[in-house]
Amino acid sequence: MALTLFDTDEYRPPVWKSYLYQLQQEAPHPRRITCTNELTSLVRRATLKENEQIPKYEKVHNFKVHTFRGPHWCEYCANFMWGLIAQGVRCADCGLNVHKQCSKMVPNDCKPDLKHVKKVYSCDLTTLVKAHITKRPMVVDMCIREIESRGLNSEGLYRVSGFSDLIEDVKMAFDRDGEKADISVNMYEDINIITGALKLYFRDLPIPLITYDAYPKFIESAKVMDPDEQLETLHEALKLLPPAHCETLRYLMAHLKRVTLHEKENLMNAENLGIVFGPTLMRSPELDAMAALNDIRYQRLVVELLIKNEDILF
């Protein structure tokens, strides 16, 4: 006799309970699910929704060779730095001064300081959020709030380009003023300028939002044919992202999902957004131009899958 999930609690692992309860509430009559492929699919999807502990927030130091004026001591070993030029290295993000040989032993405990981090665009994402003590880059939060407040019904949202000079103005405003930058309708009436500024931010990242290390796993997920295995592979790929990158990607995908809810007005579905954001969020680590070109269709598919399954994957 086939076991059914609703016969007894002993066959309900905790991760399924909330999901199955929701199904019970939505169904007109109690729903009986047998241990078949439907059960396998349900378990996989419920497991993907289970919250996981965010890994420890770490950042490596950004050491550069430095010439110190006057006597200097290494902040790691406390010994004197000898020489007249290039006596050691300094972290460009937090200002830590150490011997070159000591820099290899310093733990990944960089705490970026705003006096060293002087720009928003082209700045490493983790460095930026740690310097400003935020979960996500403020440019992402501010642009998305502005877009959702007045642009969700705009036809061709994200596909239509704004004037490049005005987009550059927004970039300079963020670099100069940070969270005090004015991107309101009074300054930039055309919402495509704000969408252009957001896309430019992601394009300018020195390490893409979907990092080079995680890139192969995301591309692999797009090539999987079975839908459930595809979601599992995507879920594994997300685990490879640094915490700040994963949180920013989650926030962006939730926003793009809301954009698709206005598809009748803006004509932007998940596939169209995938075409726009695929190459924006992902860059192939391969130097071979042909290999990178072949990946474009998979980049589009990855973003499309992330948007459609945002509620399951994050």
Tab-separated table of C-alpha atoms in Angstrom:
chain	number	residue	atom	x	y	z
A	1	MET	CA	0.000	0.000	0.000
A	2	ALA	CA	1.370	3.427	-0.923
A	3	LEU	CA	2.155	5.735	1.975
A	4	THR	CA	0.372	9.068	1.984
A	5	LEU	CA	1.720	12.255	3.484
A	6	PHE	CA	-1.491	13.156	5.233
A	7	ASP	CA	-2.061	9.856	7.096
A	8	THR	CA	0.247	10.533	10.031
A	9	ASP	CA	2.755	13.071	11.226
A	10	GLU	CA	5.561	10.526	11.495
A	11	TYR	CA	5.932	10.642	7.716
A	12	ARG	CA	6.233	14.441	7.648
A	13	PRO	CA	9.824	15.725	8.069
A	14	PRO	CA	9.751	19.251	9.555
A	15	VAL	CA	10.844	20.956	6.334
A	16	TRP	CA	7.667	19.802	4.569
A	17	LYS	CA	5.142	20.804	7.229
A	18	SER	CA	4.525	24.443	6.373
A	19	TYR	CA	4.490	23.692	2.671
A	20	LEU	CA	2.013	20.817	3.009
A	21	TYR	CA	-0.192	22.840	5.360
A	22	GLN	CA	-0.411	25.506	2.684
A	23	LEU	CA	-1.512	22.898	0.142
A	24	GLN	CA	-4.192	21.652	2.535
A	25	GLN	CA	-5.560	25.157	3.001
A	26	GLU	CA	-5.641	25.891	-0.725
A	27	ALA	CA	-7.281	22.596	-1.779
A	28	PRO	CA	-11.109	22.381	-1.666
A	29	HIS	CA	-10.829	18.916	-0.050
A	30	PRO	CA	-7.970	17.222	1.823
A	31	ARG	CA	-5.343	16.351	-0.737
A	32	ARG	CA	-3.656	12.955	-0.745
A	33	ILE	CA	-0.233	12.736	-2.329
A	34	THR	CA	1.295	9.315	-2.931
A	35	CYS	CA	5.008	8.511	-2.812
A	36	THR	CA	5.554	8.913	-6.547
A	37	ASN	CA	7.384	11.426	-8.722
A	38	GLU	CA	5.002	14.112	-7.420
A	39	LEU	CA	6.261	13.478	-3.892
A	40	THR	CA	9.886	13.666	-5.039
A	41	SER	CA	9.236	17.000	-6.714
A	42	LEU	CA	7.433	18.340	-3.641
A	43	VAL	CA	10.244	17.332	-1.296
A	44	ARG	CA	12.878	18.937	-3.498
A	45	ARG	CA	10.988	22.216	-3.755
A	46	ALA	CA	10.205	22.311	-0.034
A	47	THR	CA	13.850	21.632	0.773
A	48	LEU	CA	14.975	24.450	-1.498
A	49	LYS	CA	12.765	26.880	0.426
A	50	GLU	CA	14.341	25.927	3.745
A	51	ASN	CA	16.285	28.836	5.177
A	52	GLU	CA	20.011	28.274	5.489
A	53	GLN	CA	22.478	29.959	7.786
A	54	ILE	CA	24.364	32.784	6.106
A	55	PRO	CA	28.122	32.073	6.183
A	56	LYS	CA	30.463	34.294	8.165
A	57	TYR	CA	30.910	37.660	6.498
A	58	GLU	CA	34.573	37.855	5.536
A	59	LYS	CA	36.618	40.047	3.228
A	60	VAL	CA	40.217	39.719	2.098
A	61	HIS	CA	42.506	42.735	2.344
A	62	ASN	CA	43.288	44.717	-0.808
A	63	PHE	CA	47.045	45.137	-0.325
A	64	LYS	CA	49.096	47.499	-2.517
A	65	VAL	CA	52.860	48.150	-2.355
A	66	HIS	CA	53.376	51.382	-0.421
A	67	THR	CA	56.213	53.784	0.378
A	68	PHE	CA	55.923	55.061	3.943
A	69	ARG	CA	57.213	58.456	5.027
A	70	GLY	CA	59.040	58.305	8.316
A	71	PRO	CA	59.421	55.288	10.660
A	72	HIS	CA	56.710	52.618	10.358
A	73	TRP	CA	56.046	49.343	12.154
A	74	CYS	CA	54.180	46.328	10.791
A	75	GLU	CA	50.704	46.072	12.314
A	76	TYR	CA	50.843	42.271	12.129
A	77	CYS	CA	54.262	41.318	13.551
A	78	ALA	CA	55.038	44.687	15.243
A	79	ASN	CA	58.547	44.754	13.745
A	80	PHE	CA	60.137	47.758	12.055
A	81	MET	CA	59.716	48.280	8.283
A	82	TRP	CA	63.222	48.790	6.879
A	83	GLY	CA	64.122	50.680	3.705
A	84	LEU	CA	63.552	54.014	2.040
A	85	ILE	CA	60.932	53.016	-0.555
A	86	ALA	CA	58.335	50.248	-0.883
A	87	GLN	CA	58.924	49.168	2.728
A	88	GLY	CA	55.659	47.222	2.886
A	89	VAL	CA	52.056	47.053	1.732
A	90	ARG	CA	48.910	48.952	2.721
A	91	CYS	CA	45.291	47.759	2.382
A	92	ALA	CA	43.568	50.192	0.047
A	93	ASP	CA	40.224	49.503	1.762
A	94	CYS	CA	41.008	49.659	5.487
A	95	GLY	CA	44.521	51.157	5.669
A	96	LEU	CA	46.239	48.205	7.399
A	97	ASN	CA	50.063	48.483	7.077
A	98	VAL	CA	52.146	45.291	7.091
A	99	HIS	CA	55.296	43.726	5.665
A	100	LYS	CA	54.815	42.138	2.254
A	101	GLN	CA	55.647	38.709	3.711
A	102	CYS	CA	53.239	39.283	6.621
A	103	SER	CA	50.378	40.114	4.224
A	104	LYS	CA	50.158	36.415	3.314
A	105	MET	CA	49.369	35.527	6.935
A	106	VAL	CA	46.862	38.269	7.771
A	107	PRO	CA	43.324	36.813	8.287
A	108	ASN	CA	40.416	37.814	6.040
A	109	ASP	CA	39.153	40.414	8.508
A	110	CYS	CA	39.265	43.578	6.411
A	111	LYS	CA	36.934	46.291	7.734
A	112	PRO	CA	36.750	48.889	4.938
A	113	ASP	CA	36.796	52.534	5.995
A	114	LEU	CA	34.883	55.233	4.105
A	115	LYS	CA	37.952	57.468	4.122
A	116	HIS	CA	39.643	54.861	1.923
A	117	VAL	CA	36.566	53.752	-0.089
A	118	LYS	CA	35.826	56.939	-2.008
A	119	LYS	CA	33.609	55.716	-4.836
A	120	VAL	CA	30.483	53.630	-5.380
A	121	TYR	CA	30.735	52.517	-8.997
A	122	SER	CA	33.618	50.181	-9.949
A	123	CYS	CA	34.078	49.344	-6.254
A	124	ASP	CA	34.093	45.724	-5.096
A	125	LEU	CA	30.559	44.928	-3.891
A	126	THR	CA	31.590	43.370	-0.563
A	127	THR	CA	33.942	46.272	0.123
A	128	LEU	CA	31.159	48.783	-0.501
A	129	VAL	CA	28.546	47.183	1.748
A	130	LYS	CA	31.039	46.657	4.574
A	131	ALA	CA	32.244	50.258	4.347
A	132	HIS	CA	28.674	51.577	4.504
A	133	ILE	CA	27.522	48.874	6.954
A	134	THR	CA	24.562	47.852	4.773
A	135	LYS	CA	23.187	44.537	3.531
A	136	ARG	CA	23.258	45.675	-0.108
A	137	PRO	CA	24.843	48.506	-2.093
A	138	MET	CA	22.824	51.666	-1.530
A	139	VAL	CA	22.742	52.330	-5.283
A	140	VAL	CA	20.787	49.083	-5.770
A	141	ASP	CA	18.280	49.880	-3.019
A	142	MET	CA	17.768	53.481	-4.102
A	143	CYS	CA	17.387	52.768	-7.815
A	144	ILE	CA	14.957	49.887	-7.256
A	145	ARG	CA	12.821	51.968	-4.871
A	146	GLU	CA	12.658	54.764	-7.433
A	147	ILE	CA	11.822	52.386	-10.290
A	148	GLU	CA	9.068	50.634	-8.324
A	149	SER	CA	7.553	53.915	-7.166
A	150	ARG	CA	7.006	55.324	-10.668
A	151	GLY	CA	8.226	53.037	-13.429
A	152	LEU	CA	6.731	49.557	-13.258
A	153	ASN	CA	4.213	50.316	-16.006
A	154	SER	CA	6.778	51.942	-18.305
A	155	GLU	CA	6.853	50.155	-21.665
A	156	GLY	CA	10.166	48.456	-22.352
A	157	LEU	CA	11.422	48.914	-18.776
A	158	TYR	CA	15.146	47.987	-18.670
A	159	ARG	CA	15.132	47.303	-22.422
A	160	VAL	CA	14.835	50.952	-23.467
A	161	SER	CA	18.037	52.936	-22.933
A	162	GLY	CA	18.207	56.361	-21.325
A	163	PHE	CA	20.538	59.162	-22.430
A	164	SER	CA	24.108	58.050	-21.679
A	165	ASP	CA	25.176	61.532	-20.502
A	166	LEU	CA	22.416	61.622	-17.875
A	167	ILE	CA	23.203	58.061	-16.778
A	168	GLU	CA	26.792	59.191	-16.292
A	169	ASP	CA	25.458	62.099	-14.191
A	170	VAL	CA	23.679	59.625	-11.894
A	171	LYS	CA	26.878	57.614	-11.583
A	172	MET	CA	28.855	60.705	-10.581
A	173	ALA	CA	26.137	61.711	-8.118
A	174	PHE	CA	26.407	58.359	-6.323
A	175	ASP	CA	30.227	58.500	-6.336
A	176	ARG	CA	30.131	62.037	-4.950
A	177	ASP	CA	27.153	61.971	-2.565
A	178	GLY	CA	26.518	58.299	-1.797
A	179	GLU	CA	23.087	57.743	-0.229
A	180	LYS	CA	22.412	61.491	-0.437
A	181	ALA	CA	22.346	61.381	-4.244
A	182	ASP	CA	19.126	62.838	-5.685
A	183	ILE	CA	17.603	60.506	-8.304
A	184	SER	CA	14.024	61.686	-7.867
A	185	VAL	CA	11.623	62.545	-10.676
A	186	ASN	CA	12.485	66.217	-10.149
A	187	MET	CA	16.062	65.490	-11.249
A	188	TYR	CA	15.513	62.682	-13.764
A	189	GLU	CA	12.009	62.500	-15.188
A	190	ASP	CA	12.854	59.647	-17.571
A	191	ILE	CA	12.805	56.390	-15.571
A	192	ASN	CA	15.081	54.806	-18.196
A	193	ILE	CA	17.925	56.924	-16.840
A	194	ILE	CA	17.548	55.240	-13.447
A	195	THR	CA	17.309	51.748	-14.958
A	196	GLY	CA	20.381	52.560	-17.047
A	197	ALA	CA	22.287	53.672	-13.948
A	198	LEU	CA	21.401	50.430	-12.162
A	199	LYS	CA	22.533	48.289	-15.099
A	200	LEU	CA	25.737	50.333	-15.355
A	201	TYR	CA	26.470	49.692	-11.679
A	202	PHE	CA	26.374	45.933	-12.246
A	203	ARG	CA	28.411	46.160	-15.449
A	204	ASP	CA	31.101	48.211	-13.677
A	205	LEU	CA	31.609	45.738	-10.815
A	206	PRO	CA	35.205	44.454	-10.831
A	207	ILE	CA	33.849	41.065	-9.714
A	208	PRO	CA	30.427	40.402	-11.341
A	209	LEU	CA	27.345	39.909	-9.179
A	210	ILE	CA	27.439	36.241	-10.235
A	211	THR	CA	31.126	35.788	-9.512
A	212	TYR	CA	33.732	34.168	-11.734
A	213	ASP	CA	34.082	31.303	-9.229
A	214	ALA	CA	30.342	30.539	-9.273
A	215	TYR	CA	29.895	31.148	-13.015
A	216	PRO	CA	30.544	27.552	-14.244
A	217	LYS	CA	27.970	26.091	-11.823
A	218	PHE	CA	25.294	28.584	-12.935
A	219	ILE	CA	25.974	27.792	-16.599
A	220	GLU	CA	25.814	24.077	-15.767
A	221	SER	CA	22.355	24.574	-14.226
A	222	ALA	CA	21.065	26.146	-17.444
A	223	LYS	CA	22.093	23.037	-19.376
A	224	VAL	CA	20.223	20.594	-17.116
A	225	MET	CA	17.046	19.326	-18.763
A	226	ASP	CA	15.125	17.936	-15.766
A	227	PRO	CA	13.314	20.860	-14.016
A	228	ASP	CA	13.830	19.555	-10.469
A	229	GLU	CA	17.517	18.754	-10.986
A	230	GLN	CA	17.882	22.167	-12.597
A	231	LEU	CA	16.579	23.887	-9.458
A	232	GLU	CA	18.854	21.790	-7.276
A	233	THR	CA	21.884	22.735	-9.371
A	234	LEU	CA	20.892	26.412	-9.217
A	235	HIS	CA	20.541	26.137	-5.465
A	236	GLU	CA	24.052	24.678	-5.217
A	237	ALA	CA	25.364	27.486	-7.429
A	238	LEU	CA	23.858	30.135	-5.133
A	239	LYS	CA	25.796	28.662	-2.203
A	240	LEU	CA	29.027	29.552	-4.015
A	241	LEU	CA	28.281	33.282	-3.960
A	242	PRO	CA	29.719	35.543	-1.233
A	243	PRO	CA	26.990	36.647	1.236
A	244	ALA	CA	26.780	40.234	-0.068
A	245	HIS	CA	26.509	39.028	-3.667
A	246	CYS	CA	23.824	36.467	-2.802
A	247	GLU	CA	21.746	39.003	-0.831
A	248	THR	CA	21.984	41.569	-3.639
A	249	LEU	CA	21.001	38.951	-6.227
A	250	ARG	CA	18.025	37.903	-4.093
A	251	TYR	CA	16.829	41.497	-3.776
A	252	LEU	CA	17.256	42.140	-7.501
A	253	MET	CA	15.416	38.958	-8.540
A	254	ALA	CA	12.496	39.779	-6.225
A	255	HIS	CA	12.312	43.194	-7.898
A	256	LEU	CA	12.434	41.721	-11.419
A	257	LYS	CA	9.695	39.277	-10.430
A	258	ARG	CA	7.532	42.281	-9.518
A	259	VAL	CA	8.388	43.838	-12.882
A	260	THR	CA	6.973	40.745	-14.634
A	261	LEU	CA	3.693	41.148	-12.733
A	262	HIS	CA	3.148	44.308	-14.819
A	263	GLU	CA	3.957	42.577	-18.113
A	264	LYS	CA	0.730	43.742	-19.783
A	265	GLU	CA	1.826	47.342	-19.390
A	266	ASN	CA	5.640	47.170	-19.603
A	267	LEU	CA	5.855	44.215	-22.035
A	268	MET	CA	8.751	42.759	-20.013
A	269	ASN	CA	8.466	39.098	-19.067
A	270	ALA	CA	11.133	36.917	-17.446
A	271	GLU	CA	12.592	35.922	-20.806
A	272	ASN	CA	12.984	39.543	-21.935
A	273	LEU	CA	14.574	40.506	-18.615
A	274	GLY	CA	16.913	37.524	-18.925
A	275	ILE	CA	18.121	38.840	-22.277
A	276	VAL	CA	18.838	42.245	-20.699
A	277	PHE	CA	20.394	41.091	-17.420
A	278	GLY	CA	22.192	37.891	-18.464
A	279	PRO	CA	25.365	39.574	-19.777
A	280	THR	CA	24.973	42.355	-17.170
A	281	LEU	CA	25.154	40.074	-14.141
A	282	MET	CA	27.420	37.352	-15.546
A	283	ARG	CA	30.781	37.558	-17.295
A	284	SER	CA	32.591	34.499	-18.529
A	285	PRO	CA	35.974	33.892	-16.874
A	286	GLU	CA	37.110	32.399	-20.186
A	287	LEU	CA	39.315	34.592	-22.343
A	288	ASP	CA	38.198	32.714	-25.445
A	289	ALA	CA	35.743	35.055	-27.220
A	290	MET	CA	33.941	32.195	-28.975
A	291	ALA	CA	33.343	30.303	-25.716
A	292	ALA	CA	32.031	33.475	-24.070
A	293	LEU	CA	29.724	34.080	-27.033
A	294	ASN	CA	28.313	30.561	-26.804
A	295	ASP	CA	27.449	31.162	-23.131
A	296	ILE	CA	25.151	34.129	-23.841
A	297	ARG	CA	22.037	31.980	-24.325
A	298	TYR	CA	22.750	30.164	-21.052
A	299	GLN	CA	23.296	33.459	-19.218
A	300	ARG	CA	19.849	34.566	-20.378
A	301	LEU	CA	18.327	31.289	-19.214
A	302	VAL	CA	19.993	31.489	-15.788
A	303	VAL	CA	18.474	34.916	-15.072
A	304	GLU	CA	15.092	33.796	-16.429
A	305	LEU	CA	15.130	30.777	-14.081
A	306	LEU	CA	16.168	32.909	-11.108
A	307	ILE	CA	13.273	35.303	-11.724
A	308	LYS	CA	10.642	32.608	-12.213
A	309	ASN	CA	11.784	30.580	-9.182
A	310	GLU	CA	12.764	33.491	-6.936
A	311	ASP	CA	10.314	32.432	-4.205
A	312	ILE	CA	11.762	28.894	-4.106
A	313	LEU	CA	15.488	29.538	-4.495
A	314	PHE	CA	15.967	32.420	-2.041
